[in-house]
Amino acid sequence: MENVMEKLTALCKRRGFVFPSSDIYGGINACWDYGPMGVRLKNNIKTAWMNSMTRLREDVVPLDAAILMHPRVWEASGHVGAFTDPLVDCRHCKARYRADEMGFDPAAPDAQCPKCGMKGTFTEPRMFNLMFKTFMGPVEDAASVVYLRPETAQGIYVNFDNVRVSMRKKLPFGIAQIGKAFRNEITPGNFIFRTREFEQMEMQFFIKPGENEKWFEYWKEQRMQWLLGLGVRPESLRFHDHGPGELAHYARAATDIQFHFGFGSDPWHELEGIHDRGGYDLGRHQEFSGKKLEYFDDETKEHYLPHIIETSSGCDRTLLMTLVDGYREEEIKGEKRVFLGLHPRIAPITAAVFPLVKKDGMPEIAQRICAELKQRFEVFYDEGGSIGRRYARMDEVGTPFGITVDGQTLLDESVTIRMRDTLAQERCAADKLGERLAELIEQA
Ligand code: ATP
């Protein structure tokens, strides 16, 4: 399975999904750039998430808060005091580890460095804050320190009242946000699984205290259904409930949805979290800002501080999941075929249009079809190389439908649709293609 990550990293570079950041300078650790295919795949995932969270429901609205926030926000949230990991270094080979992730006590006399094999060489753990710091304005002093946000959630909490009042929202309601977050991770890696700059898709659902369990269960189910709707194999997803020892300081209950990523000694890793945060967040912001964040319940005539159920997901990790889940190798008549079985709703390109040969007016017909389909779908035109090679390139970027203009088209204006996963082919009237593709996507 390590192998699949390696193959995916190579495929992603070769086919324009993800490049190492600053590649011509040798890259920069754990930073990645999304290429043309990666941008489309990521946008489709974000759109699918935002639509399911906001457009298709009445009770959640979108927000896009700034990355830089008032420094007091991070004191209130607990990030300044507690967003720390214990770090140890091997004095011999200088390898650095997170003490809580080593699986053994680094202070034990026989603790062995996994890299150089030396025993008893670890330093004392040092606490390390994961937030990136910078300065606002021309003077670099303690008063001008600001942080790059390590999560998008705080932008939502501090806007609770702005959104509630402007949108005339009554509890329960939610706020959904997609945006960049930054963490100076100590152990980044596994391609885009854990990076220092990443994108989150977070939704905070404000509820009446006491209704926590109901909404926690509701959102667990909703999130799992959304992931399954992306076409992910059900056996590759599972819930992992946090025991009392695992809960973050603010959480009353927490579940991770884990995906079978395949790397590491335990192949299951967190994809997203669903957390019952209780009244912690609004309570802290009320205390630190001095602004009342209580809600007045019209029906019961009570004032109370809403509780929060959060769904917190990583966009890059979700994208990696679609790649790991979709990666397929098969052998057909002695030839190896590699394809990405991405759901047609999120595939970077929905359909590729090919003229079988570059003559007899086929390119012109194919280009016309392409232009028409572009009104509704992401479509790619390709007339370069053998039809087999053109199909193979599209398979590797997960294009679900290949449309070929051939000799028959000249006779009856029909084209072939080739299905990426089954290789089945069907004929379709050229002027019915849009409808047919929409139908196929709907059925997928
Ligand atoms: P992990 O322990 O895997 O680093 P976490 O428990 O710190 O994750 P949360 O703080 O709950 O993660 O963040 C919510 C989601 O944001 C995670 O489930 C993950 O999908 C994503 N995420 C968090 N940190 C990173 C990162 N460094 N790189 C990519 N995605 C991340």
Tab-separated table of C-alpha atoms and ligand atoms in Angstrom:
chain	number	residue	atom	x	y	z
A	1	MET	CA	0.000	0.000	0.000
A	2	GLU	CA	2.998	2.320	0.606
A	3	ASN	CA	3.475	1.573	-3.003
A	4	VAL	CA	0.086	3.057	-3.969
A	5	MET	CA	1.046	6.348	-2.311
A	6	GLU	CA	4.270	6.377	-4.293
A	7	LYS	CA	2.448	5.558	-7.490
A	8	LEU	CA	-0.144	8.221	-6.759
A	9	THR	CA	2.495	10.858	-6.028
A	10	ALA	CA	4.109	10.080	-9.390
A	11	LEU	CA	0.772	9.990	-11.222
A	12	CYS	CA	-0.288	13.274	-9.640
A	13	LYS	CA	2.844	14.983	-10.918
A	14	ARG	CA	2.783	13.343	-14.350
A	15	ARG	CA	-0.861	14.171	-14.977
A	16	GLY	CA	-1.036	17.626	-13.406
A	17	PHE	CA	-2.861	16.985	-10.117
A	18	VAL	CA	-0.262	17.901	-7.494
A	19	PHE	CA	3.312	19.193	-7.796
A	20	PRO	CA	5.900	19.655	-5.053
A	21	SER	CA	5.832	23.328	-4.067
A	22	SER	CA	8.741	25.398	-5.469
A	23	ASP	CA	9.728	22.335	-7.470
A	24	ILE	CA	12.546	23.950	-9.469
A	25	TYR	CA	14.218	24.886	-6.157
A	26	GLY	CA	14.048	21.311	-4.940
A	27	GLY	CA	10.686	21.686	-3.205
A	28	ILE	CA	9.854	22.801	0.338
A	29	ASN	CA	9.030	20.227	2.952
A	30	ALA	CA	5.358	19.207	3.091
A	31	CYS	CA	4.054	21.968	0.824
A	32	TRP	CA	2.307	21.070	-2.410
A	33	ASP	CA	0.863	22.929	-5.387
A	34	TYR	CA	-2.326	21.876	-7.114
A	35	GLY	CA	-2.018	21.644	-10.887
A	36	PRO	CA	-4.822	21.999	-13.454
A	37	MET	CA	-6.379	18.574	-12.725
A	38	GLY	CA	-5.930	18.936	-8.962
A	39	VAL	CA	-7.627	22.332	-8.929
A	40	ARG	CA	-10.646	20.934	-10.752
A	41	LEU	CA	-10.898	17.880	-8.527
A	42	LYS	CA	-10.533	20.005	-5.399
A	43	ASN	CA	-13.083	22.571	-6.591
A	44	ASN	CA	-15.557	19.796	-7.355
A	45	ILE	CA	-15.107	18.337	-3.866
A	46	LYS	CA	-15.534	21.771	-2.294
A	47	THR	CA	-18.624	22.501	-4.380
A	48	ALA	CA	-20.127	19.119	-3.489
A	49	TRP	CA	-19.471	19.792	0.203
A	50	MET	CA	-20.798	23.361	0.160
A	51	ASN	CA	-23.891	22.355	-1.816
A	52	SER	CA	-24.734	19.523	0.542
A	53	MET	CA	-24.145	21.765	3.565
A	54	THR	CA	-25.862	24.954	2.418
A	55	ARG	CA	-27.638	24.950	-0.947
A	56	LEU	CA	-29.565	21.763	-0.334
A	57	ARG	CA	-30.697	22.738	3.154
A	58	GLU	CA	-32.287	25.701	4.893
A	59	ASP	CA	-30.489	25.618	8.218
A	60	VAL	CA	-26.807	26.112	7.298
A	61	VAL	CA	-25.328	29.236	5.691
A	62	PRO	CA	-21.856	29.930	4.262
A	63	LEU	CA	-19.112	32.229	5.529
A	64	ASP	CA	-15.618	33.206	4.430
A	65	ALA	CA	-13.697	34.757	7.319
A	66	ALA	CA	-10.195	36.266	7.154
A	67	ILE	CA	-7.135	34.121	7.782
A	68	LEU	CA	-5.605	36.786	10.040
A	69	MET	CA	-7.661	37.398	13.167
A	70	HIS	CA	-7.372	39.426	16.345
A	71	PRO	CA	-4.637	37.781	18.482
A	72	ARG	CA	-7.016	37.532	21.449
A	73	VAL	CA	-9.064	35.014	19.440
A	74	TRP	CA	-6.265	32.471	19.871
A	75	GLU	CA	-6.006	33.132	23.585
A	76	ALA	CA	-9.750	32.587	23.942
A	77	SER	CA	-9.681	29.447	21.804
A	78	GLY	CA	-6.865	27.958	23.876
A	79	HIS	CA	-4.448	27.751	20.951
A	80	VAL	CA	-1.868	30.095	22.466
A	81	GLY	CA	-1.731	28.071	25.666
A	82	ALA	CA	-2.482	24.541	24.577
A	83	PHE	CA	-1.945	24.016	20.867
A	84	THR	CA	1.336	22.288	21.502
A	85	ASP	CA	2.994	18.984	20.745
A	86	PRO	CA	5.795	17.406	22.829
A	87	LEU	CA	8.975	17.147	20.712
A	88	VAL	CA	12.044	15.012	21.255
A	89	ASP	CA	15.280	14.939	19.244
A	90	CYS	CA	17.797	12.136	18.878
A	91	ARG	CA	21.108	13.644	20.057
A	92	HIS	CA	23.005	11.252	17.820
A	93	CYS	CA	21.352	11.560	14.387
A	94	LYS	CA	19.240	14.695	15.011
A	95	ALA	CA	15.999	12.964	13.950
A	96	ARG	CA	12.951	14.666	15.468
A	97	TYR	CA	9.833	12.923	16.752
A	98	ARG	CA	6.539	13.677	18.432
A	99	ALA	CA	6.883	12.045	21.856
A	100	ASP	CA	3.179	11.139	21.925
A	101	GLU	CA	3.369	9.352	18.558
A	102	MET	CA	6.429	7.150	19.166
A	103	GLY	CA	4.597	4.225	20.713
A	104	PHE	CA	7.198	3.987	23.532
A	105	ASP	CA	8.600	6.205	26.267
A	106	PRO	CA	11.546	8.153	24.820
A	107	ALA	CA	12.818	8.826	28.367
A	108	ALA	CA	13.353	5.086	29.018
A	109	PRO	CA	17.088	4.168	29.134
A	110	ASP	CA	16.708	1.567	26.369
A	111	ALA	CA	14.518	3.757	24.128
A	112	GLN	CA	15.933	3.242	20.661
A	113	CYS	CA	15.966	5.802	17.864
A	114	PRO	CA	14.035	4.296	14.916
A	115	LYS	CA	16.351	6.094	12.497
A	116	CYS	CA	19.897	5.461	13.741
A	117	GLY	CA	19.234	2.634	16.188
A	118	MET	CA	21.108	4.294	19.089
A	119	LYS	CA	19.694	3.802	22.586
A	120	GLY	CA	19.078	6.409	25.262
A	121	THR	CA	19.882	9.346	22.971
A	122	PHE	CA	16.613	11.268	23.216
A	123	THR	CA	16.373	14.804	24.580
A	124	GLU	CA	13.749	15.825	27.127
A	125	PRO	CA	10.393	16.598	25.460
A	126	ARG	CA	9.992	20.282	24.551
A	127	MET	CA	6.536	21.750	24.053
A	128	PHE	CA	6.196	23.312	20.660
A	129	ASN	CA	3.369	25.620	19.545
A	130	LEU	CA	2.005	24.684	16.151
A	131	MET	CA	0.822	28.143	15.123
A	132	PHE	CA	2.694	30.139	12.497
A	133	LYS	CA	3.433	33.620	13.790
A	134	THR	CA	3.938	36.790	11.839
A	135	PHE	CA	3.801	40.553	12.453
A	136	MET	CA	1.161	43.037	11.421
A	137	GLY	CA	2.455	46.467	10.393
A	138	PRO	CA	6.021	47.742	10.099
A	139	VAL	CA	7.206	47.094	13.669
A	140	GLU	CA	8.176	43.564	14.627
A	141	ASP	CA	7.468	43.529	18.348
A	142	ALA	CA	5.331	41.541	20.761
A	143	ALA	CA	2.394	43.939	20.308
A	144	SER	CA	2.213	43.307	16.559
A	145	VAL	CA	2.207	39.493	16.617
A	146	VAL	CA	-0.574	37.868	14.623
A	147	TYR	CA	-1.085	34.218	13.736
A	148	LEU	CA	-1.994	32.398	10.566
A	149	ARG	CA	-5.172	30.614	11.620
A	150	PRO	CA	-4.603	26.952	12.513
A	151	GLU	CA	-8.301	26.156	11.934
A	152	THR	CA	-11.222	27.867	10.261
A	153	ALA	CA	-13.647	27.250	13.124
A	154	GLN	CA	-12.779	30.372	15.133
A	155	GLY	CA	-13.803	32.628	12.226
A	156	ILE	CA	-17.239	31.057	12.527
A	157	TYR	CA	-17.565	31.445	16.300
A	158	VAL	CA	-16.662	35.114	16.295
A	159	ASN	CA	-19.236	35.727	13.549
A	160	PHE	CA	-22.033	33.816	15.267
A	161	ASP	CA	-23.972	36.966	16.126
A	162	ASN	CA	-23.288	38.739	12.814
A	163	VAL	CA	-24.657	35.788	10.870
A	164	ARG	CA	-27.563	35.139	13.227
A	165	VAL	CA	-28.785	38.731	13.139
A	166	SER	CA	-28.175	39.457	9.441
A	167	MET	CA	-29.739	36.183	8.301
A	168	ARG	CA	-32.505	36.240	10.963
A	169	LYS	CA	-31.533	32.716	11.969
A	170	LYS	CA	-33.127	30.806	14.805
A	171	LEU	CA	-31.543	27.861	16.586
A	172	PRO	CA	-30.649	25.267	15.523
A	173	PHE	CA	-28.626	26.572	12.608
A	174	GLY	CA	-25.152	26.127	11.219
A	175	ILE	CA	-22.379	28.090	9.525
A	176	ALA	CA	-20.168	26.402	6.943
A	177	GLN	CA	-16.780	27.583	5.800
A	178	ILE	CA	-14.024	26.385	3.491
A	179	GLY	CA	-10.601	27.945	3.823
A	180	LYS	CA	-6.885	27.652	4.346
A	181	ALA	CA	-5.411	26.731	7.702
A	182	PHE	CA	-1.758	26.580	8.731
A	183	ARG	CA	-0.005	24.375	11.268
A	184	ASN	CA	3.697	24.086	11.819
A	185	GLU	CA	3.346	20.294	11.971
A	186	ILE	CA	6.258	18.371	13.424
A	187	THR	CA	5.615	15.201	11.526
A	188	PRO	CA	4.104	16.186	8.200
A	189	GLY	CA	4.138	13.694	5.393
A	190	ASN	CA	2.440	10.954	3.443
A	191	PHE	CA	2.017	13.224	0.450
A	192	ILE	CA	-0.903	15.616	1.053
A	193	PHE	CA	-2.192	13.742	4.125
A	194	ARG	CA	-0.493	16.021	6.650
A	195	THR	CA	0.905	19.305	5.388
A	196	ARG	CA	1.726	22.660	6.924
A	197	GLU	CA	-0.704	24.601	4.755
A	198	PHE	CA	-4.019	22.927	4.036
A	199	GLU	CA	-7.662	23.602	3.429
A	200	GLN	CA	-10.463	22.793	5.825
A	201	MET	CA	-14.190	22.362	5.285
A	202	GLU	CA	-15.795	23.072	8.625
A	203	MET	CA	-19.374	23.434	9.759
A	204	GLN	CA	-20.421	24.598	13.212
A	205	PHE	CA	-23.998	23.807	14.190
A	206	PHE	CA	-25.438	25.947	17.004
A	207	ILE	CA	-27.983	24.192	19.176
A	208	LYS	CA	-29.978	24.476	22.370
A	209	PRO	CA	-28.006	22.897	25.247
A	210	GLY	CA	-29.385	19.456	26.000
A	211	GLU	CA	-29.983	18.563	22.360
A	212	ASN	CA	-26.309	17.636	21.917
A	213	GLU	CA	-26.622	13.901	21.578
A	214	LYS	CA	-29.391	14.078	19.001
A	215	TRP	CA	-27.471	16.486	16.750
A	216	PHE	CA	-24.149	14.745	17.270
A	217	GLU	CA	-25.665	11.486	16.018
A	218	TYR	CA	-27.436	13.304	13.204
A	219	TRP	CA	-24.237	14.923	11.899
A	220	LYS	CA	-22.233	11.706	12.197
A	221	GLU	CA	-24.723	10.058	9.911
A	222	GLN	CA	-24.888	13.001	7.496
A	223	ARG	CA	-21.121	13.116	7.094
A	224	MET	CA	-20.826	9.396	6.478
A	225	GLN	CA	-23.591	9.558	3.868
A	226	TRP	CA	-21.847	12.435	2.109
A	227	LEU	CA	-18.606	10.488	1.837
A	228	LEU	CA	-20.434	7.432	0.549
A	229	GLY	CA	-22.151	9.696	-1.983
A	230	LEU	CA	-18.695	10.480	-3.416
A	231	GLY	CA	-18.562	6.822	-4.411
A	232	VAL	CA	-16.057	5.751	-1.737
A	233	ARG	CA	-16.095	2.027	-0.980
A	234	PRO	CA	-18.061	1.572	2.275
A	235	GLU	CA	-15.555	-0.970	3.614
A	236	SER	CA	-12.841	1.724	3.485
A	237	LEU	CA	-14.656	4.029	5.925
A	238	ARG	CA	-15.384	3.615	9.612
A	239	PHE	CA	-16.187	5.588	12.746
A	240	HIS	CA	-13.684	5.814	15.546
A	241	ASP	CA	-15.207	7.126	18.785
A	242	HIS	CA	-12.807	8.947	21.091
A	243	GLY	CA	-12.463	7.482	24.544
A	244	PRO	CA	-12.167	9.822	27.591
A	245	GLY	CA	-8.341	9.873	27.270
A	246	GLU	CA	-8.448	10.963	23.640
A	247	LEU	CA	-10.895	13.864	23.958
A	248	ALA	CA	-9.605	17.380	23.306
A	249	HIS	CA	-9.952	19.767	26.249
A	250	TYR	CA	-13.046	21.437	24.767
A	251	ALA	CA	-14.869	18.311	23.592
A	252	ARG	CA	-17.720	16.471	25.293
A	253	ALA	CA	-17.856	13.748	22.664
A	254	ALA	CA	-15.911	13.156	19.466
A	255	THR	CA	-15.861	10.716	16.592
A	256	ASP	CA	-13.425	10.525	13.734
A	257	ILE	CA	-14.415	9.196	10.391
A	258	GLN	CA	-11.408	7.169	9.384
A	259	PHE	CA	-10.443	6.053	5.922
A	260	HIS	CA	-8.254	3.085	5.081
A	261	PHE	CA	-5.380	5.158	3.634
A	262	GLY	CA	-3.099	2.128	3.835
A	263	PHE	CA	0.175	3.691	4.974
A	264	GLY	CA	1.804	3.247	8.383
A	265	SER	CA	1.554	0.391	10.871
A	266	ASP	CA	-2.144	1.171	11.366
A	267	PRO	CA	-3.593	1.747	7.883
A	268	TRP	CA	-6.663	3.636	9.186
A	269	HIS	CA	-6.301	7.397	9.601
A	270	GLU	CA	-8.548	10.316	10.459
A	271	LEU	CA	-10.336	11.864	7.541
A	272	GLU	CA	-12.590	14.177	9.479
A	273	GLY	CA	-13.933	14.734	12.963
A	274	ILE	CA	-17.393	15.286	14.415
A	275	HIS	CA	-17.215	16.972	17.796
A	276	ASP	CA	-19.664	17.954	20.502
A	277	ARG	CA	-17.930	21.105	21.735
A	278	GLY	CA	-20.610	22.022	24.261
A	279	GLY	CA	-20.694	25.694	25.285
A	280	TYR	CA	-16.903	26.044	25.367
A	281	ASP	CA	-16.348	28.204	22.310
A	282	LEU	CA	-19.017	30.853	22.666
A	283	GLY	CA	-18.383	30.903	26.410
A	284	ARG	CA	-14.693	31.650	25.919
A	285	HIS	CA	-15.301	34.294	23.259
A	286	GLN	CA	-17.932	35.923	25.423
A	287	GLU	CA	-15.463	36.019	28.298
A	288	PHE	CA	-12.474	37.283	26.283
A	289	SER	CA	-14.306	39.787	24.071
A	290	GLY	CA	-16.708	41.044	26.727
A	291	LYS	CA	-19.503	40.829	24.158
A	292	LYS	CA	-22.663	38.916	25.121
A	293	LEU	CA	-23.197	35.951	22.804
A	294	GLU	CA	-26.303	34.546	24.476
A	295	TYR	CA	-29.330	33.603	22.460
A	296	PHE	CA	-32.890	34.552	23.310
A	297	ASP	CA	-35.282	31.716	22.631
A	298	ASP	CA	-38.614	33.250	21.490
A	299	GLU	CA	-40.574	30.124	22.280
A	300	THR	CA	-39.373	29.341	25.773
A	301	LYS	CA	-38.429	32.952	26.647
A	302	GLU	CA	-35.041	31.714	27.916
A	303	HIS	CA	-31.598	33.243	27.454
A	304	TYR	CA	-28.811	30.729	26.960
A	305	LEU	CA	-25.407	30.215	25.391
A	306	PRO	CA	-25.747	27.884	22.399
A	307	HIS	CA	-23.816	24.637	22.296
A	308	ILE	CA	-21.955	23.560	19.178
A	309	ILE	CA	-21.706	20.372	17.146
A	310	GLU	CA	-18.838	20.637	14.700
A	311	THR	CA	-17.980	18.707	11.568
A	312	SER	CA	-14.357	19.346	10.663
A	313	SER	CA	-12.918	17.962	7.508
A	314	GLY	CA	-9.733	18.386	5.501
A	315	CYS	CA	-10.207	19.154	1.851
A	316	ASP	CA	-6.767	17.873	0.850
A	317	ARG	CA	-7.265	14.708	2.858
A	318	THR	CA	-10.655	14.135	1.256
A	319	LEU	CA	-9.043	14.598	-2.146
A	320	LEU	CA	-6.315	12.118	-1.229
A	321	MET	CA	-9.034	9.700	-0.174
A	322	THR	CA	-10.690	9.918	-3.600
A	323	LEU	CA	-7.332	9.175	-5.243
A	324	VAL	CA	-6.436	6.242	-2.973
A	325	ASP	CA	-9.941	4.815	-3.248
A	326	GLY	CA	-10.116	5.365	-6.987
A	327	TYR	CA	-6.681	4.090	-8.018
A	328	ARG	CA	-7.030	0.934	-10.136
A	329	GLU	CA	-4.646	-1.230	-12.069
A	330	GLU	CA	-5.902	-3.992	-14.298
A	331	GLU	CA	-4.574	-6.157	-17.042
A	332	ILE	CA	-6.443	-6.493	-20.297
A	333	LYS	CA	-5.106	-8.821	-22.959
A	334	GLY	CA	-1.618	-8.636	-21.453
A	335	GLU	CA	-1.653	-4.822	-21.297
A	336	LYS	CA	-1.655	-2.919	-18.036
A	337	ARG	CA	-4.341	-0.299	-17.624
A	338	VAL	CA	-4.210	2.324	-14.876
A	339	PHE	CA	-7.252	4.425	-14.144
A	340	LEU	CA	-8.758	6.583	-11.440
A	341	GLY	CA	-12.283	5.485	-10.617
A	342	LEU	CA	-13.405	8.967	-9.539
A	343	HIS	CA	-17.108	9.628	-9.187
A	344	PRO	CA	-18.315	11.489	-12.321
A	345	ARG	CA	-19.565	14.339	-10.121
A	346	ILE	CA	-16.040	15.153	-8.941
A	347	ALA	CA	-13.804	13.941	-11.789
A	348	PRO	CA	-11.664	16.862	-13.069
A	349	ILE	CA	-12.891	16.270	-16.610
A	350	THR	CA	-16.354	14.844	-17.198
A	351	ALA	CA	-15.944	13.907	-20.826
A	352	ALA	CA	-13.191	13.845	-23.428
A	353	VAL	CA	-14.065	14.239	-27.089
A	354	PHE	CA	-11.902	12.583	-29.730
A	355	PRO	CA	-12.035	12.511	-33.516
A	356	LEU	CA	-11.008	8.966	-34.445
A	357	VAL	CA	-8.730	10.330	-37.187
A	358	LYS	CA	-7.597	13.810	-38.153
A	359	LYS	CA	-9.456	13.864	-41.484
A	360	ASP	CA	-12.864	13.575	-43.188
A	361	GLY	CA	-14.181	16.495	-41.156
A	362	MET	CA	-14.054	14.482	-37.907
A	363	PRO	CA	-12.023	17.085	-35.961
A	364	GLU	CA	-14.532	19.809	-36.887
A	365	ILE	CA	-17.507	17.717	-35.737
A	366	ALA	CA	-15.683	16.759	-32.512
A	367	GLN	CA	-14.813	20.386	-31.805
A	368	ARG	CA	-18.422	21.429	-32.330
A	369	ILE	CA	-19.637	18.724	-29.933
A	370	CYS	CA	-16.972	19.789	-27.445
A	371	ALA	CA	-18.060	23.447	-27.599
A	372	GLU	CA	-21.694	22.486	-26.977
A	373	LEU	CA	-20.903	20.194	-24.051
A	374	LYS	CA	-18.646	22.822	-22.456
A	375	GLN	CA	-21.762	24.836	-21.621
A	376	ARG	CA	-22.686	22.161	-19.090
A	377	PHE	CA	-19.613	20.077	-18.295
A	378	GLU	CA	-15.827	20.208	-18.011
A	379	VAL	CA	-14.850	18.773	-21.392
A	380	PHE	CA	-11.482	18.113	-22.989
A	381	TYR	CA	-10.710	17.896	-26.694
A	382	ASP	CA	-7.835	15.712	-27.853
A	383	GLU	CA	-6.784	14.723	-31.358
A	384	GLY	CA	-3.130	13.868	-30.593
A	385	GLY	CA	-1.836	10.293	-30.879
A	386	SER	CA	-3.572	6.941	-31.275
A	387	ILE	CA	-7.067	6.591	-29.888
A	388	GLY	CA	-5.712	4.016	-27.392
A	389	ARG	CA	-3.190	6.467	-25.992
A	390	ARG	CA	-5.788	9.208	-25.787
A	391	TYR	CA	-8.100	6.910	-23.808
A	392	ALA	CA	-5.190	5.902	-21.541
A	393	ARG	CA	-4.352	9.530	-20.702
A	394	MET	CA	-7.964	10.238	-19.814
A	395	ASP	CA	-8.206	7.030	-17.741
A	396	GLU	CA	-5.289	8.215	-15.643
A	397	VAL	CA	-7.024	11.472	-14.755
A	398	GLY	CA	-10.284	9.644	-14.082
A	399	THR	CA	-12.384	10.980	-16.982
A	400	PRO	CA	-15.532	8.849	-16.827
A	401	PHE	CA	-16.727	9.283	-20.425
A	402	GLY	CA	-14.810	9.181	-23.717
A	403	ILE	CA	-16.734	10.378	-26.755
A	404	THR	CA	-15.455	9.380	-30.159
A	405	VAL	CA	-16.427	10.798	-33.522
A	406	ASP	CA	-15.870	8.086	-36.143
A	407	GLY	CA	-16.903	6.946	-39.618
A	408	GLN	CA	-20.405	6.138	-38.416
A	409	THR	CA	-20.830	9.712	-37.200
A	410	LEU	CA	-20.461	10.943	-40.779
A	411	LEU	CA	-23.362	8.696	-41.789
A	412	ASP	CA	-25.883	9.118	-38.961
A	413	GLU	CA	-24.565	11.808	-36.583
A	414	SER	CA	-24.147	9.332	-33.739
A	415	VAL	CA	-21.045	9.039	-31.569
A	416	THR	CA	-19.581	6.401	-29.262
A	417	ILE	CA	-19.559	6.880	-25.502
A	418	ARG	CA	-16.903	4.739	-23.813
A	419	MET	CA	-17.304	4.094	-20.096
A	420	ARG	CA	-14.043	4.387	-18.156
A	421	ASP	CA	-14.720	1.678	-15.551
A	422	THR	CA	-16.349	-1.075	-17.600
A	423	LEU	CA	-14.992	-0.150	-21.041
A	424	ALA	CA	-18.546	-0.706	-22.307
A	425	GLN	CA	-19.450	1.384	-25.338
A	426	GLU	CA	-22.788	2.740	-26.475
A	427	ARG	CA	-23.888	4.819	-29.431
A	428	CYS	CA	-25.696	8.071	-28.841
A	429	ALA	CA	-27.100	10.716	-31.174
A	430	ALA	CA	-24.714	13.682	-31.058
A	431	ASP	CA	-27.529	16.111	-30.244
A	432	LYS	CA	-28.647	13.960	-27.284
A	433	LEU	CA	-25.198	13.744	-25.689
A	434	GLY	CA	-25.750	16.398	-23.016
A	435	GLU	CA	-28.876	14.697	-21.749
A	436	ARG	CA	-27.293	11.272	-21.861
A	437	LEU	CA	-24.228	12.399	-19.904
A	438	ALA	CA	-26.414	14.075	-17.281
A	439	GLU	CA	-28.357	10.819	-16.966
A	440	LEU	CA	-25.195	8.740	-16.606
A	441	ILE	CA	-23.853	11.079	-13.905
A	442	GLU	CA	-27.160	10.941	-12.079
A	443	GLN	CA	-27.110	7.122	-12.138
A	444	ALA	CA	-23.473	6.803	-11.001
B	1	ATP	P1	-4.261	14.909	12.802
B	1	ATP	O1	-4.157	14.380	14.183
B	1	ATP	O2	-4.475	13.854	11.748
B	1	ATP	O3	-3.182	15.878	12.417
B	1	ATP	P2	-6.211	16.642	13.961
B	1	ATP	O4	-6.946	15.755	14.870
B	1	ATP	O5	-5.184	17.580	14.453
B	1	ATP	O6	-5.573	15.783	12.740
B	1	ATP	P3	-8.367	18.494	13.508
B	1	ATP	O7	-7.718	19.558	14.273
B	1	ATP	O8	-9.564	17.804	14.067
B	1	ATP	O9	-7.256	17.416	13.075
B	1	ATP	O10	-8.686	19.051	12.053
B	1	ATP	C1	-9.815	18.630	11.308
B	1	ATP	C2	-9.431	18.043	9.969
B	1	ATP	O11	-8.524	18.911	9.274
B	1	ATP	C3	-8.691	16.713	10.059
B	1	ATP	O12	-9.605	15.649	10.168
B	1	ATP	C4	-7.964	16.683	8.741
B	1	ATP	O13	-8.791	16.207	7.692
B	1	ATP	C5	-7.636	18.126	8.503
B	1	ATP	N1	-6.245	18.410	8.902
B	1	ATP	C6	-5.797	18.711	10.128
B	1	ATP	N2	-4.474	18.915	10.120
B	1	ATP	C7	-4.070	18.746	8.851
B	1	ATP	C8	-2.817	18.824	8.185
B	1	ATP	N3	-1.711	19.157	8.845
B	1	ATP	N4	-2.768	18.573	6.856
B	1	ATP	C9	-3.889	18.253	6.172
B	1	ATP	N5	-5.098	18.172	6.736
B	1	ATP	C10	-5.208	18.407	8.052
